[in-house]
Amino acid sequence: MSYSRSVYSSNSIVGGSSYRPLSSAPRYVPGSSSASVHAGAGGSGARISVSRVSTVGSGVGGGFGGGFNASSGGSLIGGVQNEKETMQCLNDRLASYLDRVRSLEAANEKLELQIRQHLEKKGPTKDWSPYFQMLEDLRKQVFDSTVDNSQLVLQIDNARLAADDFRVKFESELAIRLSVEADINGLRKVIDDTNVTRLNLENEIESLKEELIFLKKNHQDDVDALQAQIAGSAVTVEVDAPNTQDLGKVMAEIRAQYDGLAQKNREDAEKWYQSKVEEHTMQITHDTQELQSAKSSVTELRRTLQSLEIELDALRNQVRTPIMAGSHKLVFIVPCTTYRKYVKTYA
């Protein structure tokens, strides 16, 4: 604790040779004093400072031998009395401040002793600074885990939406596949009917060929029989006919008549045969074209079926990929039984 006091005063005793001149003409100004007390923590290092400026005014004349002014001497004595009273008041206040400071110092020492004893009983204070870094790391891990969890939830939602889209596309592709298979089955029935019709037409053509051969043979037999009959009748005519008739001319006419009839029959049979052949040929050509068209349609439908199966496999792989990717297992709420049934049925 430090104590400082500054008092500026001026005293003078009038009379005889003991007079001390003042550096300036002092005047007493009441109330021109100040005091301050500063105390540190626990009362240690307390500092009290008191400063006072007092002036005593007098009406001393310009020279020592000029005489003494009675009124000025009276005012000087009154100023000194006031200064003493002020100093006494300040001393009392200072004493009270010092008592207060001593009591605070005692209380501070007592409190420090209690704190020291409490710390000695409690033991050394534990250093928690390493745990702060650990807590900061754990907070960072929790934040990172929260971010990762949010990302996983977002990925799960995206995968669920993608699975729904794939399911809808799978159902549409499955419907297309079923319709294509139905068309293929219908075309297979058409192909079977066409094959049966073709076999029937081939059998009919064979029967017509046999009939044509039989007709040609019968026609040739008829021609031979007629020629033999004509030859026999010519001999008879030569024998029985009168001499006036020209048998050669008659035979020529009969031969020409039979030849014309045979030619006509041959032409009619040939025309009928050609018409039947052309009709059956046109029918066979038409059936062959329909068969080729059906084969082309079947081939195209098979290609479409293969492309749809490839696309279906790709869609299945795309559905399996989000489930198998990453170290986390993603659970999709999808109708698994429907997928299994479709896979077992059409895989």
Coordinates of C-alpha atoms in Angstrom, one line a residue:
M1 CA 0.0 0.0 0.0
S2 CA 1.3 3.4 -0.9
Y3 CA 0.2 6.7 0.6
S4 CA 0.9 10.1 -0.9
R5 CA -0.2 13.4 0.2
S6 CA 0.4 16.8 -1.3
V7 CA -0.3 19.9 0.6
Y8 CA 0.5 23.3 -0.7
S9 CA 0.3 25.9 2.1
S10 CA 1.8 29.2 2.9
N11 CA 2.3 30.5 6.4
S12 CA 3.6 33.9 7.6
I13 CA 4.2 35.3 11.0
V14 CA 4.0 39.1 11.2
G15 CA 6.3 41.1 13.5
G16 CA 10.0 41.5 14.2
S17 CA 12.7 40.2 12.0
S18 CA 11.4 36.6 11.7
Y19 CA 9.2 37.5 8.8
R20 CA 9.6 35.1 5.8
P21 CA 8.4 36.5 2.5
L22 CA 6.1 34.4 0.4
S23 CA 6.8 33.5 -3.2
S24 CA 3.4 34.8 -4.1
A25 CA 0.5 36.4 -2.3
P26 CA -1.4 33.4 -1.1
R27 CA -5.1 33.2 -0.7
Y28 CA -7.1 30.5 1.0
V29 CA -9.7 29.0 -1.2
P30 CA -12.0 26.7 0.8
G31 CA -13.0 23.3 -0.7
S32 CA -9.9 23.0 -3.0
S33 CA -8.9 19.6 -1.7
S34 CA -9.4 16.1 -3.1
A35 CA -8.9 12.6 -1.8
S36 CA -9.0 9.2 -3.6
V37 CA -8.6 5.6 -2.5
H38 CA -7.7 2.8 -4.9
A39 CA -7.6 -0.8 -3.7
G40 CA -6.4 -3.9 -5.6
A41 CA -7.9 -7.3 -5.5
G42 CA -8.1 -8.6 -1.9
G43 CA -7.0 -5.3 -0.5
S44 CA -3.4 -5.7 -1.5
G45 CA -1.7 -2.9 -3.2
A46 CA -4.1 -0.3 -1.9
R47 CA -3.2 3.3 -2.7
I48 CA -4.5 6.4 -1.0
S49 CA -3.8 9.8 -2.4
V50 CA -4.8 13.1 -0.9
S51 CA -4.1 16.3 -2.6
R52 CA -4.9 19.7 -1.3
V53 CA -4.1 23.2 -2.4
S54 CA -4.7 25.9 0.1
T55 CA -3.8 29.5 -0.2
V56 CA -3.8 32.1 2.4
G57 CA -4.5 35.5 1.3
S58 CA -3.2 38.5 3.1
G59 CA -3.1 42.2 2.5
V60 CA 0.7 42.7 3.2
G61 CA 2.0 45.9 1.7
G62 CA 4.8 46.3 -0.7
G63 CA 7.6 46.9 1.8
F64 CA 8.7 45.5 5.2
G65 CA 9.0 49.0 6.8
G66 CA 5.8 50.3 5.4
G67 CA 3.7 49.2 8.4
F68 CA 1.3 46.4 9.1
N69 CA -2.3 46.5 8.0
A70 CA -4.5 45.2 10.8
S71 CA -7.3 44.0 8.7
S72 CA -5.0 41.9 6.6
G73 CA -3.4 40.3 9.7
G74 CA -6.9 39.3 10.9
S75 CA -7.8 37.6 7.7
L76 CA -4.5 35.6 7.7
I77 CA -5.2 34.3 11.2
G78 CA -8.7 33.2 10.1
G79 CA -7.3 31.4 7.1
V80 CA -4.8 29.4 9.2
Q81 CA -7.6 28.3 11.6
N82 CA -9.7 27.1 8.7
E83 CA -6.8 25.2 7.2
K84 CA -6.2 23.4 10.6
E85 CA -9.8 22.4 10.7
T86 CA -9.7 21.1 7.2
M87 CA -6.5 19.2 7.9
Q88 CA -8.1 17.6 11.0
C89 CA -11.1 16.6 8.9
L90 CA -8.9 15.1 6.3
N91 CA -6.8 13.3 8.9
D92 CA -10.0 11.8 10.4
R93 CA -11.2 10.6 7.0
L94 CA -7.7 9.2 6.2
A95 CA -7.7 7.3 9.5
S96 CA -11.1 5.8 8.6
Y97 CA -9.9 4.9 5.1
L98 CA -6.8 3.2 6.6
D99 CA -9.0 1.3 9.1
R100 CA -11.2 0.1 6.2
V101 CA -8.1 -0.9 4.2
R102 CA -6.7 -2.9 7.1
S103 CA -10.0 -4.7 7.6
L104 CA -10.2 -5.5 3.9
E105 CA -6.6 -6.7 3.9
A106 CA -7.4 -9.0 6.9
A107 CA -10.6 -10.3 5.2
N108 CA -8.5 -10.8 2.0
E109 CA -5.9 -12.8 3.9
K110 CA -8.5 -14.9 5.6
L111 CA -10.2 -15.6 2.2
E112 CA -6.9 -16.5 0.6
L113 CA -6.2 -18.9 3.5
Q114 CA -9.6 -20.5 3.1
I115 CA -9.1 -20.8 -0.7
R116 CA -5.7 -22.4 -0.2
Q117 CA -7.0 -24.8 2.4
H118 CA -9.9 -25.8 0.1
L119 CA -7.6 -26.3 -2.8
E120 CA -5.2 -28.4 -0.6
K121 CA -8.2 -30.6 0.5
K122 CA -9.5 -30.9 -3.1
G123 CA -6.2 -31.8 -4.6
P124 CA -4.7 -30.6 -7.9
T125 CA -7.0 -29.3 -10.6
K126 CA -7.4 -31.7 -13.5
D127 CA -6.4 -30.5 -17.0
W128 CA -9.4 -30.8 -19.3
S129 CA -7.8 -29.3 -22.4
P130 CA -7.1 -32.7 -24.2
Y131 CA -10.8 -33.6 -23.8
F132 CA -11.8 -30.3 -25.4
Q133 CA -10.0 -31.3 -28.6
M134 CA -11.5 -34.8 -28.3
L135 CA -15.0 -33.2 -28.0
E136 CA -14.3 -31.0 -31.0
D137 CA -13.3 -34.1 -33.0
L138 CA -16.4 -35.9 -31.9
R139 CA -18.6 -32.9 -32.8
K140 CA -16.9 -32.9 -36.3
Q141 CA -17.5 -36.6 -36.7
V142 CA -21.1 -36.2 -35.6
F143 CA -21.6 -33.4 -38.2
D144 CA -19.9 -35.5 -40.9
S145 CA -22.0 -38.5 -40.0
T146 CA -25.1 -36.4 -40.2
V147 CA -24.1 -35.1 -43.6
D148 CA -23.4 -38.6 -44.8
N149 CA -26.7 -39.8 -43.4
S150 CA -28.5 -37.1 -45.2
Q151 CA -26.7 -38.0 -48.4
L152 CA -27.6 -41.6 -47.9
V153 CA -31.3 -40.7 -47.3
L154 CA -31.2 -38.7 -50.5
Q155 CA -29.7 -41.5 -52.4
I156 CA -32.3 -43.9 -51.0
D157 CA -35.1 -41.6 -52.1
N158 CA -33.5 -41.3 -55.6
A159 CA -33.0 -45.0 -55.8
R160 CA -36.6 -45.6 -54.7
L161 CA -37.9 -43.2 -57.4
A162 CA -35.6 -44.8 -60.0
A163 CA -37.0 -48.3 -58.9
D164 CA -40.5 -47.0 -59.3
D165 CA -39.7 -45.7 -62.8
F166 CA -38.0 -49.0 -63.7
R167 CA -41.0 -50.9 -62.4
V168 CA -43.4 -48.9 -64.5
K169 CA -41.2 -49.3 -67.5
F170 CA -40.8 -53.0 -66.8
E171 CA -44.6 -53.5 -66.6
S172 CA -45.0 -51.6 -69.9
E173 CA -42.3 -53.7 -71.6
L174 CA -43.8 -56.8 -70.2
A175 CA -47.2 -55.9 -71.6
I176 CA -45.5 -55.3 -75.0
R177 CA -43.7 -58.6 -74.8
L178 CA -47.0 -60.4 -74.0
S179 CA -48.7 -58.8 -76.9
V180 CA -45.8 -59.7 -79.2
E181 CA -45.9 -63.3 -78.0
A182 CA -49.6 -63.4 -78.7
D183 CA -49.0 -62.1 -82.2
I184 CA -46.3 -64.7 -82.7
N185 CA -48.6 -67.4 -81.6
G186 CA -51.3 -66.1 -84.0
L187 CA -48.7 -66.0 -86.8
R188 CA -47.6 -69.6 -86.0
K189 CA -51.2 -70.7 -86.4
V190 CA -51.4 -68.8 -89.7
I191 CA -48.1 -70.6 -90.8
D192 CA -49.6 -73.9 -89.8
D193 CA -52.8 -73.2 -91.8
T194 CA -50.7 -72.1 -94.7
N195 CA -48.6 -75.2 -94.6
V196 CA -51.7 -77.4 -94.5
T197 CA -53.2 -75.4 -97.5
R198 CA -49.9 -75.8 -99.4
L199 CA -49.9 -79.5 -98.8
N200 CA -53.5 -79.8 -99.9
L201 CA -52.7 -77.8 -103.1
E202 CA -49.7 -79.9 -103.8
N203 CA -51.8 -83.1 -103.4
E204 CA -54.4 -81.6 -105.7
I205 CA -51.8 -80.7 -108.3
E206 CA -50.4 -84.2 -108.2
S207 CA -54.0 -85.6 -108.6
L208 CA -54.6 -83.2 -111.5
K209 CA -51.3 -84.3 -113.1
E210 CA -52.3 -87.9 -112.7
E211 CA -55.8 -87.1 -114.1
L212 CA -54.2 -85.3 -117.0
I213 CA -51.9 -88.3 -117.7
F214 CA -54.9 -90.6 -117.5
L215 CA -56.9 -88.3 -119.8
K216 CA -54.1 -88.1 -122.3
K217 CA -53.8 -91.9 -122.2
N218 CA -57.6 -92.3 -122.7
H219 CA -57.5 -89.8 -125.5
Q220 CA -54.7 -91.6 -127.2
D221 CA -56.5 -94.9 -126.8
D222 CA -59.6 -93.4 -128.2
V223 CA -57.7 -92.0 -131.1
D224 CA -56.0 -95.3 -131.7
A225 CA -59.4 -97.1 -131.5
L226 CA -61.0 -94.6 -133.9
Q227 CA -58.1 -94.9 -136.3
A228 CA -58.4 -98.7 -136.2
Q229 CA -62.1 -98.4 -136.7
I230 CA -61.6 -96.0 -139.5
A231 CA -59.1 -98.4 -141.0
G232 CA -61.5 -101.4 -140.7
S233 CA -64.4 -99.4 -142.0
A234 CA -62.4 -98.3 -144.9
V235 CA -61.6 -101.8 -145.9
T236 CA -65.3 -102.7 -145.6
V237 CA -66.3 -99.7 -147.6
E238 CA -63.9 -100.7 -150.3
V239 CA -65.4 -104.1 -150.4
D240 CA -69.1 -103.2 -150.0
A241 CA -69.3 -99.7 -151.4
P242 CA -70.4 -99.2 -155.0
N243 CA -67.7 -98.4 -157.5
T244 CA -69.1 -95.0 -158.1
Q245 CA -67.9 -93.6 -154.7
D246 CA -64.4 -92.2 -154.1
L247 CA -63.4 -94.1 -151.0
G248 CA -60.1 -92.3 -150.6
K249 CA -61.9 -89.0 -150.5
V250 CA -64.4 -90.3 -148.0
M251 CA -61.6 -91.6 -145.8
A252 CA -59.8 -88.4 -146.1
E253 CA -62.9 -86.5 -145.0
I254 CA -63.5 -88.9 -142.1
R255 CA -59.8 -88.7 -141.1
A256 CA -59.9 -84.9 -141.3
Q257 CA -63.1 -84.9 -139.2
Y258 CA -61.7 -87.2 -136.6
D259 CA -58.4 -85.3 -136.6
G260 CA -60.3 -82.0 -136.1
L261 CA -62.3 -83.5 -133.3
A262 CA -59.2 -85.0 -131.7
Q263 CA -57.3 -81.7 -132.1
K264 CA -60.2 -79.9 -130.6
N265 CA -60.4 -82.3 -127.7
R266 CA -56.7 -82.1 -127.2
E267 CA -56.8 -78.3 -127.3
D268 CA -59.7 -78.2 -124.9
A269 CA -57.9 -80.6 -122.5
E270 CA -54.6 -78.6 -122.9
K271 CA -56.5 -75.3 -122.2
W272 CA -58.2 -76.8 -119.2
Y273 CA -54.9 -78.3 -117.9
Q274 CA -53.1 -74.9 -118.5
S275 CA -55.9 -73.0 -116.7
K276 CA -55.8 -75.4 -113.8
V277 CA -52.0 -75.3 -113.6
E278 CA -52.1 -71.5 -113.8
E279 CA -54.8 -71.3 -111.2
H280 CA -52.9 -73.6 -108.8
T281 CA -49.6 -71.9 -109.7
M282 CA -51.1 -68.5 -108.7
Q283 CA -52.6 -70.0 -105.6
I284 CA -49.2 -71.5 -104.7
T285 CA -47.4 -68.2 -105.5
H286 CA -49.9 -66.3 -103.3
D287 CA -49.5 -68.8 -100.5
T288 CA -45.7 -68.7 -100.9
Q289 CA -45.7 -65.0 -100.7
E290 CA -47.9 -65.1 -97.6
L291 CA -45.6 -67.7 -96.1
Q292 CA -42.6 -65.5 -96.8
S293 CA -44.4 -62.5 -95.3
A294 CA -45.3 -64.6 -92.3
K295 CA -41.7 -65.8 -92.0
S296 CA -40.4 -62.2 -92.2
S297 CA -42.9 -61.1 -89.6
V298 CA -41.9 -64.0 -87.3
T299 CA -38.2 -63.1 -87.8
E300 CA -38.9 -59.4 -87.1
L301 CA -41.0 -60.3 -84.0
R302 CA -38.2 -62.6 -82.8
R303 CA -35.7 -59.7 -83.2
T304 CA -38.1 -57.5 -81.3
L305 CA -38.4 -60.1 -78.6
Q306 CA -34.7 -60.5 -78.4
S307 CA -34.2 -56.7 -78.1
L308 CA -36.9 -56.5 -75.5
E309 CA -35.3 -59.3 -73.5
I310 CA -31.9 -57.5 -73.7
E311 CA -33.5 -54.3 -72.6
L312 CA -35.3 -56.2 -69.8
D313 CA -31.9 -57.6 -68.6
A314 CA -30.4 -54.1 -68.8
L315 CA -33.3 -52.8 -66.7
R316 CA -32.8 -55.6 -64.2
N317 CA -29.1 -54.8 -63.9
Q318 CA -29.9 -51.1 -63.5
V319 CA -32.3 -52.0 -60.7
R320 CA -29.8 -54.3 -59.0
T321 CA -26.9 -51.8 -59.3
P322 CA -28.1 -49.1 -56.7
I323 CA -28.8 -52.0 -54.3
M324 CA -25.4 -53.6 -54.6
A325 CA -23.3 -50.4 -54.8
G326 CA -21.7 -49.0 -51.7
S327 CA -21.1 -50.4 -48.3
H328 CA -24.6 -49.6 -47.0
K329 CA -27.5 -51.8 -47.7
L330 CA -30.4 -49.9 -49.4
V331 CA -33.8 -51.3 -48.8
F332 CA -36.4 -50.6 -51.5
I333 CA -40.1 -50.8 -50.8
V334 CA -41.1 -52.5 -54.1
P335 CA -43.3 -55.4 -54.9
C336 CA -40.6 -58.1 -54.8
T337 CA -43.0 -60.9 -55.3
T338 CA -44.2 -59.5 -58.6
Y339 CA -40.6 -59.1 -59.8
R340 CA -39.8 -62.7 -58.8
K341 CA -42.9 -64.0 -60.6
Y342 CA -42.0 -62.1 -63.8
V343 CA -38.4 -63.2 -63.6
K344 CA -39.3 -66.9 -63.1
T345 CA -41.9 -66.7 -65.8
Y346 CA -40.0 -64.8 -68.6
A347 CA -36.4 -65.2 -67.6

